[in-house]
């Protein structure tokens, strides 16, 4: 049988909107719902391969249900503005994809879906209904399936409902889904149901009686039936609510006779209008979708706002010509340089009209030319300076003269974009698609005799020219937003420091790491034996279902949380079960040990380089706050909170005759909160040198500072740091083990003491709502479109970010400034010491033992002198032969 897939347009658009973070184009047009919808559609087409395809939508006009019942959907709020703006965009996309749309005044999309399913069945077709709502489950039949779509955190899952799957889930026939709603109602549509009848009771009644007609026909028997779920009070509610039940049935029943002109054949799959779809995706900046669907610009089409591409390009093969060009480039204000990852090819563009390609295979003395090109006396605009710095250092070249980095500028201008590939920026800034690097100059055969040199040359030159065009667009924008100092004096020079740190790496004691792993393995095996003994059988400890069966079915512990696949055995659940059975503690210990062994011991062992060091990669265009992150491996998440986890720091060591010096800021975020909020009491506390957590505890608990207990201080510390992150009373209560009411009282007393902090929190959110962004003391911005969202959760997220980002972002700026100052001071002092790692508010330097005290003093001085605040910045430095010893 042929198959038609019909999509519930409004439902899937909603799922995509709330399941994917807010995305916008450069001009601020929201696009996340459309992007998510198209990806869901493409995934379903791959799964289903339907012969025909269409989409239905609701209209604003009232339907017959609104006329029948005034309260129908009366509580529903309108679409958020960010979602409403995407509905016409989606319809444009569907039209370009040649997917028919159905919508009709007075009728809901569900009725159109029902009518389409009925017409399909009559014509001998099967139907697949794609929706995020359960309303359509009443249509499930031998010829109609429903695919329920759910999207969360950007991940889409589907659940297929056939007659058998429905019966397994509900224990009655799909057609009676409408009877279930007639009894229990539907709060989302404001269908009343029978007052006092909940889902459990309604389910039992429908499972026994099938329909409300049958139920009310047998009302006298219900109270005496031996297995009925209906007690006398339920019978009374049913009797009193019969009219409501029948009206609710009518509201919930999907009609299958909507007056639409429909035949399944008319919706047969068609090729999209590729040119139109390309232009739409270009406007929406859907680079990945353009690539996925292999769309391209129509031949001969003039690119919009396209930057100039050099009209003269030469491939340099003569060393004499290379020397002439180097002299020319030295006289230029700056040149644009595109370097391939292996550094075997570079492209240089200058004066917006000339370009040169230099390749190792075609130019004698290439390495010398490369060294001269990347010397400080030629000013260069680059894309991703930090990565290039690192690669040059690997070749023994200390690069210099980098005056602009388009990737870094793009990150500062839009810090939540997540990726800053050159091609993507070309699309965002110039509404133009550029040749794909992976298909041209990064293709395996790009430079082979069989490669398409014309395509390779064109891509190289256009990408190099794009660097220059992006610079022209970004320089005034950085100035307009007041981020020039941050860019030129912090972010750009830091690239060289980070590259050097990557090259140096941190030495690892491989023998100690192996011994640590063996110790963990023995403890893991001991835990396994104990767990099997406590369970009375062997089972897969890592299987949630098997462990859940042991815990809750066999041992009888109370289930805390259930998921679709069974009992939850998450860490959160196990923490609540502590003390109820020794197997709980044993499994928690087993999981901790297994995590340490697999992630850290095994993971770190794999990435130790031949020089015995681990060379992490520092990411400087990833986090929205400006913090650095590290990958391959991530050395910023080495555990420190548990004693066993902290042992890992002992594995990072200094070579013989050297030590590690570790310096970190003391309570930097709280100090910044005091300064930014201008809170007199908090400022006075930090200036006095007293412990801020003890002072806070004294105020919150109403005792003198000398009587503050360790538990009180711990609770006050949680309040102090929680306030920075916009913590709620409920979350605070969970953190410190008190009731929500007590936590609320703690916070109230905190704000009575630190009224300036309360005023700041109110003011910063209001200012962010007015401006659309928040910024750090150094001018780093984070845009907050979430603050204008009509969705409460999204708006609340925006408010938390508005509270935290100025503080956490300024802390990130400060540690970056400190890295620059420390690096420069070490060089000026002529010391052998060198920076090797940065972790949040902490810097680690490797140096000869003889330099240790001098380096400790230097780190403390430079870190504390970074910025003048109303409170002192305090840094503490210690040295030792391992990271653990120095910390």
XYZ file of C-alpha atoms in Angstrom, residues 183-759:
577
model
C -14.141 11.833 31.541
C -10.789 13.219 32.667
C -10.831 16.402 30.568
C -7.805 18.058 28.987
C -6.266 21.044 30.743
C -4.232 22.059 27.687
C -7.411 22.573 25.626
C -9.533 23.546 28.654
C -11.895 20.623 28.056
C -13.662 20.277 31.425
C -14.380 16.521 31.650
C -16.291 15.270 34.689
C -15.514 17.270 37.800
C -13.549 15.196 40.309
C -12.637 12.389 37.874
C -8.890 12.098 37.415
C -6.784 10.204 34.916
C -6.449 7.009 36.984
C -10.170 6.632 37.599
C -11.035 7.568 34.032
C -8.547 5.016 32.677
C -10.079 2.261 34.811
C -13.595 3.120 33.672
C -12.720 3.185 29.966
C -10.678 -0.013 30.245
C -13.790 -1.685 31.696
C -16.634 -0.031 29.789
C -14.951 1.154 26.592
C -17.062 4.208 25.810
C -19.008 6.792 27.774
C -22.184 5.633 25.998
C -21.635 2.126 27.342
C -20.632 3.528 30.720
C -23.780 5.605 31.139
C -25.969 2.798 29.752
C -24.667 0.576 32.554
C -24.613 3.171 35.317
C -26.900 1.175 37.645
C -24.522 -1.807 37.518
C -21.356 0.128 38.182
C -21.620 0.438 41.928
C -22.156 -3.299 42.374
C -19.637 -4.564 39.822
C -16.914 -6.525 41.682
C -13.937 -5.021 39.830
C -15.187 -1.539 39.080
C -12.881 1.331 39.986
C -15.964 3.424 40.716
C -16.871 3.967 44.350
C -20.210 5.541 45.391
C -18.755 9.083 45.343
C -17.411 8.438 41.827
C -20.836 7.266 40.659
C -22.343 10.465 41.996
C -19.763 12.566 40.156
C -20.416 10.647 36.935
C -24.160 11.107 37.269
C -23.884 14.814 38.014
C -21.320 15.317 35.256
C -22.983 13.448 32.382
C -23.739 16.619 30.431
C -20.143 17.791 30.904
C -18.848 14.402 29.793
C -20.909 14.404 26.608
C -19.957 18.000 25.808
C -16.278 17.167 26.477
C -16.574 14.154 24.168
C -17.865 16.374 21.416
C -15.015 18.873 21.964
C -12.347 16.156 21.995
C -13.669 14.216 18.991
C -11.572 14.814 15.865
C -13.844 15.298 12.861
C -13.108 13.450 9.642
C -15.343 15.424 7.295
C -13.652 18.810 6.903
C -14.525 20.409 3.546
C -11.045 20.325 2.009
C -10.172 19.457 -1.561
C -7.917 16.465 -0.920
C -6.751 13.317 -2.638
C -3.614 11.454 -1.571
C -2.265 11.431 -5.140
C -2.286 15.247 -5.242
C 0.266 15.212 -2.401
C 2.766 12.907 -4.062
C 6.367 13.758 -3.267
C 7.905 16.392 -5.527
C 11.396 17.740 -5.911
C 11.861 21.018 -4.023
C 12.307 24.314 -5.822
C 16.029 24.141 -5.156
C 16.866 27.695 -6.182
C 14.093 29.167 -4.043
C 14.990 26.929 -1.104
C 18.649 27.873 -1.445
C 17.835 31.591 -1.276
C 15.586 31.049 1.752
C 18.177 28.992 3.640
C 20.797 31.560 2.718
C 18.637 34.313 4.240
C 18.012 32.179 7.338
C 21.748 31.303 7.568
C 21.094 27.545 7.472
C 24.547 26.617 6.186
C 24.335 23.016 7.411
C 20.986 22.460 5.732
C 22.268 23.921 2.468
C 25.125 21.456 2.699
C 22.923 18.539 3.733
C 20.470 19.073 0.866
C 23.299 19.892 -1.547
C 21.715 23.181 -2.537
C 23.637 25.730 -4.554
C 23.225 29.142 -6.105
C 21.714 29.226 -9.594
C 24.321 29.509 -12.297
C 25.074 33.071 -13.270
C 23.342 34.527 -10.184
C 24.989 37.640 -8.809
C 26.003 37.163 -5.140
C 24.470 39.648 -2.737
C 26.782 42.098 -0.980
C 29.709 39.974 -2.116
C 33.161 41.218 -1.142
C 35.583 41.789 -3.956
C 37.552 38.764 -5.074
C 41.086 39.420 -6.354
C 41.198 39.668 -10.107
C 44.883 38.795 -10.270
C 46.136 35.558 -8.718
C 49.473 33.875 -9.165
C 50.854 30.601 -7.951
C 54.389 31.416 -6.859
C 57.042 28.950 -8.026
C 60.113 31.211 -8.289
C 62.041 31.925 -5.027
C 63.081 35.316 -6.468
C 59.403 36.237 -6.974
C 58.622 35.110 -3.429
C 61.288 37.502 -2.084
C 59.823 40.353 -4.163
C 56.357 39.667 -2.777
C 57.637 39.550 0.817
C 59.047 43.059 0.301
C 55.700 44.215 -1.115
C 53.829 42.764 1.850
C 56.165 44.434 4.328
C 55.124 47.794 2.864
C 51.390 47.053 3.110
C 49.356 48.272 6.091
C 48.200 44.650 6.376
C 47.645 41.602 4.198
C 45.071 38.829 4.472
C 46.480 35.352 4.955
C 44.797 31.959 4.693
C 46.980 29.101 5.934
C 46.032 25.460 5.471
C 46.186 23.242 8.580
C 49.385 21.454 7.542
C 51.013 24.813 6.632
C 52.017 23.360 3.243
C 49.975 26.033 1.472
C 49.291 29.680 2.255
C 47.353 32.302 0.323
C 48.057 36.017 0.642
C 45.734 38.760 -0.610
C 46.508 42.484 -0.694
C 45.062 45.714 -2.094
C 41.746 43.899 -2.728
C 42.922 42.970 -6.204
C 45.959 40.743 -5.981
C 46.510 37.307 -4.510
C 49.362 34.830 -4.377
C 49.349 31.118 -3.595
C 52.487 29.578 -2.118
C 52.800 25.799 -1.763
C 55.623 23.688 -0.390
C 55.495 21.310 -3.367
C 55.943 24.072 -5.959
C 58.232 26.587 -4.267
C 61.880 25.921 -3.475
C 62.877 27.335 -0.075
C 59.242 27.334 1.045
C 60.050 26.982 4.766
C 62.194 30.111 4.714
C 59.447 32.051 2.923
C 56.959 30.779 5.525
C 59.215 31.983 8.355
C 59.554 35.431 6.744
C 55.827 35.707 6.003
C 54.908 35.058 9.645
C 57.592 37.357 11.066
C 56.405 40.460 12.972
C 57.339 42.901 10.197
C 54.466 41.733 7.944
C 51.091 42.696 9.409
C 48.552 39.943 8.843
C 44.806 39.432 9.150
C 44.085 35.786 9.960
C 41.162 33.502 10.748
C 41.834 31.694 14.075
C 45.180 33.092 15.170
C 45.573 30.843 18.215
C 45.442 27.632 16.190
C 47.853 29.052 13.605
C 50.258 30.188 16.364
C 50.258 26.669 17.775
C 50.920 25.046 14.393
C 53.748 27.458 13.651
C 55.360 26.695 17.001
C 55.172 22.986 16.132
C 57.290 23.848 13.062
C 59.734 25.869 15.156
C 58.381 29.239 13.972
C 57.505 31.927 16.526
C 54.831 33.812 14.650
C 54.163 37.515 15.004
C 52.559 40.486 13.296
C 48.999 39.237 13.673
C 46.846 42.362 13.707
C 43.354 40.905 13.287
C 41.604 37.581 13.838
C 38.165 37.246 12.215
C 37.202 34.173 14.288
C 38.017 35.961 17.538
C 36.166 39.121 16.473
C 33.117 37.095 15.419
C 33.135 35.425 18.838
C 33.224 38.731 20.716
C 30.432 40.154 18.542
C 28.209 37.085 18.930
C 29.469 34.904 21.801
C 26.635 32.344 21.786
C 26.884 31.277 18.144
C 28.989 28.273 19.120
C 31.029 27.988 15.937
C 32.836 30.515 13.766
C 33.885 28.713 10.590
C 34.955 31.024 7.795
C 32.262 29.793 5.397
C 29.533 30.251 8.018
C 30.663 33.824 8.713
C 30.594 34.541 4.989
C 26.969 33.474 4.893
C 26.048 35.436 8.034
C 27.760 38.686 7.056
C 27.331 38.719 3.277
C 24.328 36.468 2.642
C 26.482 34.452 0.295
C 27.543 30.822 0.226
C 31.242 30.192 -0.157
C 32.968 27.097 -1.583
C 33.264 24.323 0.974
C 36.833 23.935 2.214
C 36.348 20.199 2.776
C 35.216 19.762 -0.834
C 37.964 21.874 -2.388
C 41.340 22.695 -0.858
C 40.931 20.320 2.101
C 39.775 17.409 -0.066
C 42.195 14.419 -0.042
C 43.217 14.859 -3.685
C 43.126 18.669 -3.743
C 46.778 19.137 -4.718
C 47.294 15.917 -6.653
C 47.709 15.956 -10.452
C 44.185 14.518 -10.674
C 42.670 17.294 -8.536
C 40.589 20.153 -9.896
C 43.131 22.958 -9.498
C 40.729 25.599 -10.838
C 38.213 24.812 -8.066
C 40.966 24.645 -5.433
C 42.452 27.969 -6.514
C 39.019 29.646 -6.616
C 38.143 28.451 -3.114
C 41.517 29.449 -1.660
C 41.369 32.956 -3.099
C 37.710 33.583 -2.220
C 38.260 32.450 1.383
C 41.360 34.604 1.708
C 39.447 37.612 0.338
C 36.627 36.816 2.774
C 39.036 37.323 5.705
C 39.670 40.868 4.478
C 35.983 41.570 3.874
C 35.062 40.310 7.331
C 37.717 42.517 8.894
C 36.242 45.566 7.149
C 32.810 44.709 8.526
C 33.974 43.787 12.040
C 36.379 46.609 12.896
C 33.694 49.358 13.023
C 31.321 47.024 14.849
C 33.868 46.341 17.598
C 34.377 50.098 17.959
C 30.644 50.758 18.010
C 30.151 48.241 20.837
C 33.136 49.496 22.824
C 35.100 46.255 22.635
C 38.269 47.505 20.950
C 40.379 47.461 24.124
C 39.128 44.010 25.095
C 39.881 42.717 21.606
C 43.246 44.306 20.868
C 44.719 44.356 24.369
C 43.372 41.102 25.814
C 41.947 38.549 23.401
C 44.322 38.945 20.452
C 47.653 38.990 22.355
C 46.450 36.127 24.554
C 46.399 33.822 21.498
C 50.210 33.685 21.509
C 50.325 32.891 25.241
C 47.780 30.080 24.852
C 49.628 28.601 21.875
C 52.880 28.492 23.845
C 51.123 26.846 26.795
C 49.728 24.193 24.447
C 53.201 23.486 23.102
C 54.769 23.222 26.563
C 52.098 20.982 28.127
C 52.207 19.421 31.605
C 54.431 16.539 32.589
C 52.669 13.388 33.843
C 54.089 10.710 36.111
C 53.060 7.691 34.012
C 54.127 5.142 36.635
C 52.144 6.878 39.382
C 49.128 7.148 37.073
C 49.321 3.441 36.232
C 49.637 2.523 39.923
C 46.652 4.750 40.721
C 44.673 2.961 37.999
C 45.604 -0.455 39.421
C 44.491 0.648 42.894
C 41.158 1.839 41.451
C 40.691 -1.439 39.575
C 41.183 -3.474 42.767
C 38.666 -1.322 44.629
C 36.214 -1.608 41.723
C 36.497 -5.403 41.849
C 35.975 -5.364 45.628
C 32.879 -3.197 45.197
C 31.547 -5.556 42.513
C 31.943 -8.567 44.810
C 30.208 -6.754 47.669
C 27.349 -5.601 45.412
C 26.749 -9.134 44.084
C 26.765 -10.491 47.642
C 24.304 -7.849 48.849
C 22.079 -8.451 45.823
C 22.226 -12.224 46.187
C 23.018 -12.612 42.488
C 25.264 -11.385 39.684
C 23.857 -8.735 37.352
C 25.027 -5.890 35.122
C 25.693 -3.088 37.604
C 25.789 -0.566 34.759
C 22.325 -1.546 33.521
C 19.673 0.814 34.882
C 16.937 -1.777 34.345
C 18.801 -4.649 36.006
C 19.944 -2.545 38.948
C 16.456 -1.037 39.282
C 15.003 -4.556 39.465
C 17.435 -5.465 42.265
C 16.804 -2.265 44.238
C 13.056 -1.889 43.953
C 11.633 -5.321 43.071
C 13.958 -7.653 44.912
C 15.193 -5.567 47.867
C 11.953 -3.579 48.178
C 13.411 -0.071 48.409
C 10.879 2.685 47.682
C 11.060 3.890 44.039
C 11.937 7.601 43.904
C 11.481 8.300 40.217
C 10.213 6.390 37.207
C 11.187 6.929 33.578
C 9.703 5.590 30.342
C 12.010 2.576 30.513
C 11.524 1.760 34.199
C 12.945 2.815 37.550
C 15.515 5.607 37.673
C 18.785 4.741 39.412
C 20.476 8.117 38.887
C 22.924 9.585 41.395
C 20.170 11.913 42.610
C 17.889 8.942 43.300
C 20.622 6.953 45.060
C 21.499 9.905 47.284
C 17.896 9.911 48.534
C 18.137 6.176 49.250
C 21.363 6.429 51.282
C 21.141 4.556 54.575
C 18.237 2.357 53.465
C 20.441 -0.522 52.295
C 24.234 -0.971 52.119
C 24.032 -1.770 48.380
C 23.255 1.888 47.707
C 26.552 3.132 49.178
C 28.426 0.311 47.460
C 27.057 1.232 44.019
C 27.727 4.943 44.560
C 31.335 4.103 45.429
C 31.586 1.735 42.454
C 30.357 4.433 40.060
C 32.784 7.020 41.404
C 35.725 4.633 41.060
C 34.683 3.496 37.578
C 34.364 7.113 36.434
C 37.831 7.966 37.750
C 39.320 4.884 36.090
C 37.716 5.217 32.646
C 37.562 8.984 32.187
C 40.729 10.076 33.912
C 43.229 7.229 34.270
C 42.469 5.490 30.962
C 41.589 8.734 29.209
C 44.709 10.628 30.299
C 47.005 7.692 29.603
C 45.894 7.674 25.952
C 46.859 11.320 25.383
C 50.321 11.392 26.956
C 52.634 12.567 24.160
C 56.069 11.034 23.413
C 57.663 13.812 25.506
C 55.768 12.496 28.554
C 53.519 15.538 28.662
C 49.843 16.162 28.081
C 49.242 18.965 25.599
C 45.685 20.183 26.062
C 44.074 22.522 23.547
C 42.760 25.808 24.963
C 39.488 26.960 23.423
C 39.058 30.747 23.387
C 35.870 31.064 21.301
C 33.523 28.638 23.061
C 31.984 29.921 26.290
C 29.429 32.729 26.313
C 31.017 34.276 29.426
C 34.537 34.577 28.005
C 35.998 31.779 30.127
C 38.631 29.612 28.513
C 37.932 25.922 28.162
C 40.251 23.034 27.421
C 39.833 19.926 25.278
C 41.722 16.819 24.214
C 41.869 16.328 27.143
C 39.878 18.666 29.355
C 42.258 19.514 32.188
C 39.801 21.985 33.715
C 37.508 19.277 35.074
C 40.074 17.244 37.015
C 38.067 16.404 40.169
C 39.027 18.215 43.361
C 35.983 17.849 45.618
C 36.611 14.254 46.671
C 39.807 13.105 48.307
C 40.209 10.235 45.860
C 39.571 12.465 42.842
C 42.005 15.088 44.083
C 44.699 12.366 44.032
C 44.784 12.837 40.256
C 46.562 16.168 40.721
C 49.484 14.244 42.170
C 50.022 12.718 38.724
C 50.855 16.099 37.179
C 54.436 16.819 38.147
C 57.448 19.024 37.489
C 60.594 17.573 35.870
C 63.610 16.875 38.099
C 65.080 20.103 39.436
C 61.866 22.007 38.831
C 58.626 22.772 40.654
C 55.097 23.834 39.829
C 53.888 27.139 41.211
C 50.110 27.381 41.584
C 48.384 30.706 42.214
C 44.670 31.331 42.407
C 42.369 34.211 43.179
C 40.572 34.165 46.508
C 36.774 34.541 46.181
C 37.136 36.589 43.014
C 33.473 36.411 42.019
C 32.268 37.605 45.422
C 34.791 40.433 45.355
C 33.520 41.424 41.927
C 29.940 41.248 43.184
C 30.858 43.646 46.010
C 32.549 46.043 43.564
C 29.922 45.908 40.798
C 26.985 46.126 43.227
C 28.739 48.819 45.275
C 27.478 47.175 48.477
C 29.043 49.066 51.408
C 28.858 46.216 53.936
C 30.386 43.658 51.575
C 33.098 46.109 50.482
C 33.910 46.852 54.129
C 34.095 43.110 54.863
C 36.610 42.481 52.108
C 38.663 45.574 52.980
C 38.903 44.480 56.602
C 40.440 41.191 55.525
C 37.936 39.191 57.539
C 36.448 35.984 56.182
C 33.395 37.009 54.146
C 31.594 33.690 54.692
C 31.979 33.997 58.457
C 30.695 37.575 58.374
C 27.722 36.502 56.259
C 26.994 33.570 58.596
C 27.072 35.895 61.607
C 24.438 38.105 59.948
C 22.240 35.300 58.603
C 22.224 33.298 61.842
C 22.296 36.265 64.202
C 25.396 35.261 66.165
C 28.772 36.948 66.787
C 31.468 35.976 64.242
C 33.422 34.054 66.877
C 30.432 31.745 67.475
C 29.936 30.846 63.815
C 30.221 27.071 63.444
C 31.669 25.237 60.462
C 28.125 24.230 59.419
C 26.933 27.844 59.627
C 29.860 29.036 57.539
C 29.208 26.321 54.964
C 25.572 27.390 54.678
C 26.576 31.055 54.375
C 29.090 30.131 51.680
C 26.304 28.423 49.733
C 24.178 31.562 50.083
C 27.033 33.846 48.997
C 27.852 31.874 45.870
C 24.222 30.997 45.194
C 23.294 34.677 45.067
C 25.890 35.209 42.321
C 24.129 32.555 40.235
C 20.579 33.758 40.958
C 19.770 30.726 43.104
C 16.164 30.082 44.180
C 15.148 29.326 47.788
C 14.237 25.776 46.726
C 17.656 25.128 45.128
C 19.429 26.612 48.139
C 17.406 24.388 50.460
C 18.521 21.335 48.450
C 22.158 22.449 48.601
C 22.354 22.977 52.347
C 19.745 20.493 53.577
C 17.123 22.806 55.049
C 13.480 23.502 54.254
C 12.565 25.911 51.483
C 11.087 28.214 54.108
C 14.374 28.273 56.073
C 16.364 28.893 52.894
C 14.034 31.759 51.995
C 14.567 33.206 55.474
C 18.372 32.941 55.071
C 18.200 34.803 51.776
C 15.940 37.468 53.242
C 18.396 38.139 56.064
C 21.248 38.128 53.563
C 19.566 40.858 51.524
C 18.805 42.848 54.677
C 22.533 42.915 55.366
C 23.678 43.350 51.759
C 20.970 45.671 50.455
C 23.301 46.916 47.709
C 23.413 43.415 46.246
C 19.612 43.267 46.182
C 19.462 46.651 44.459
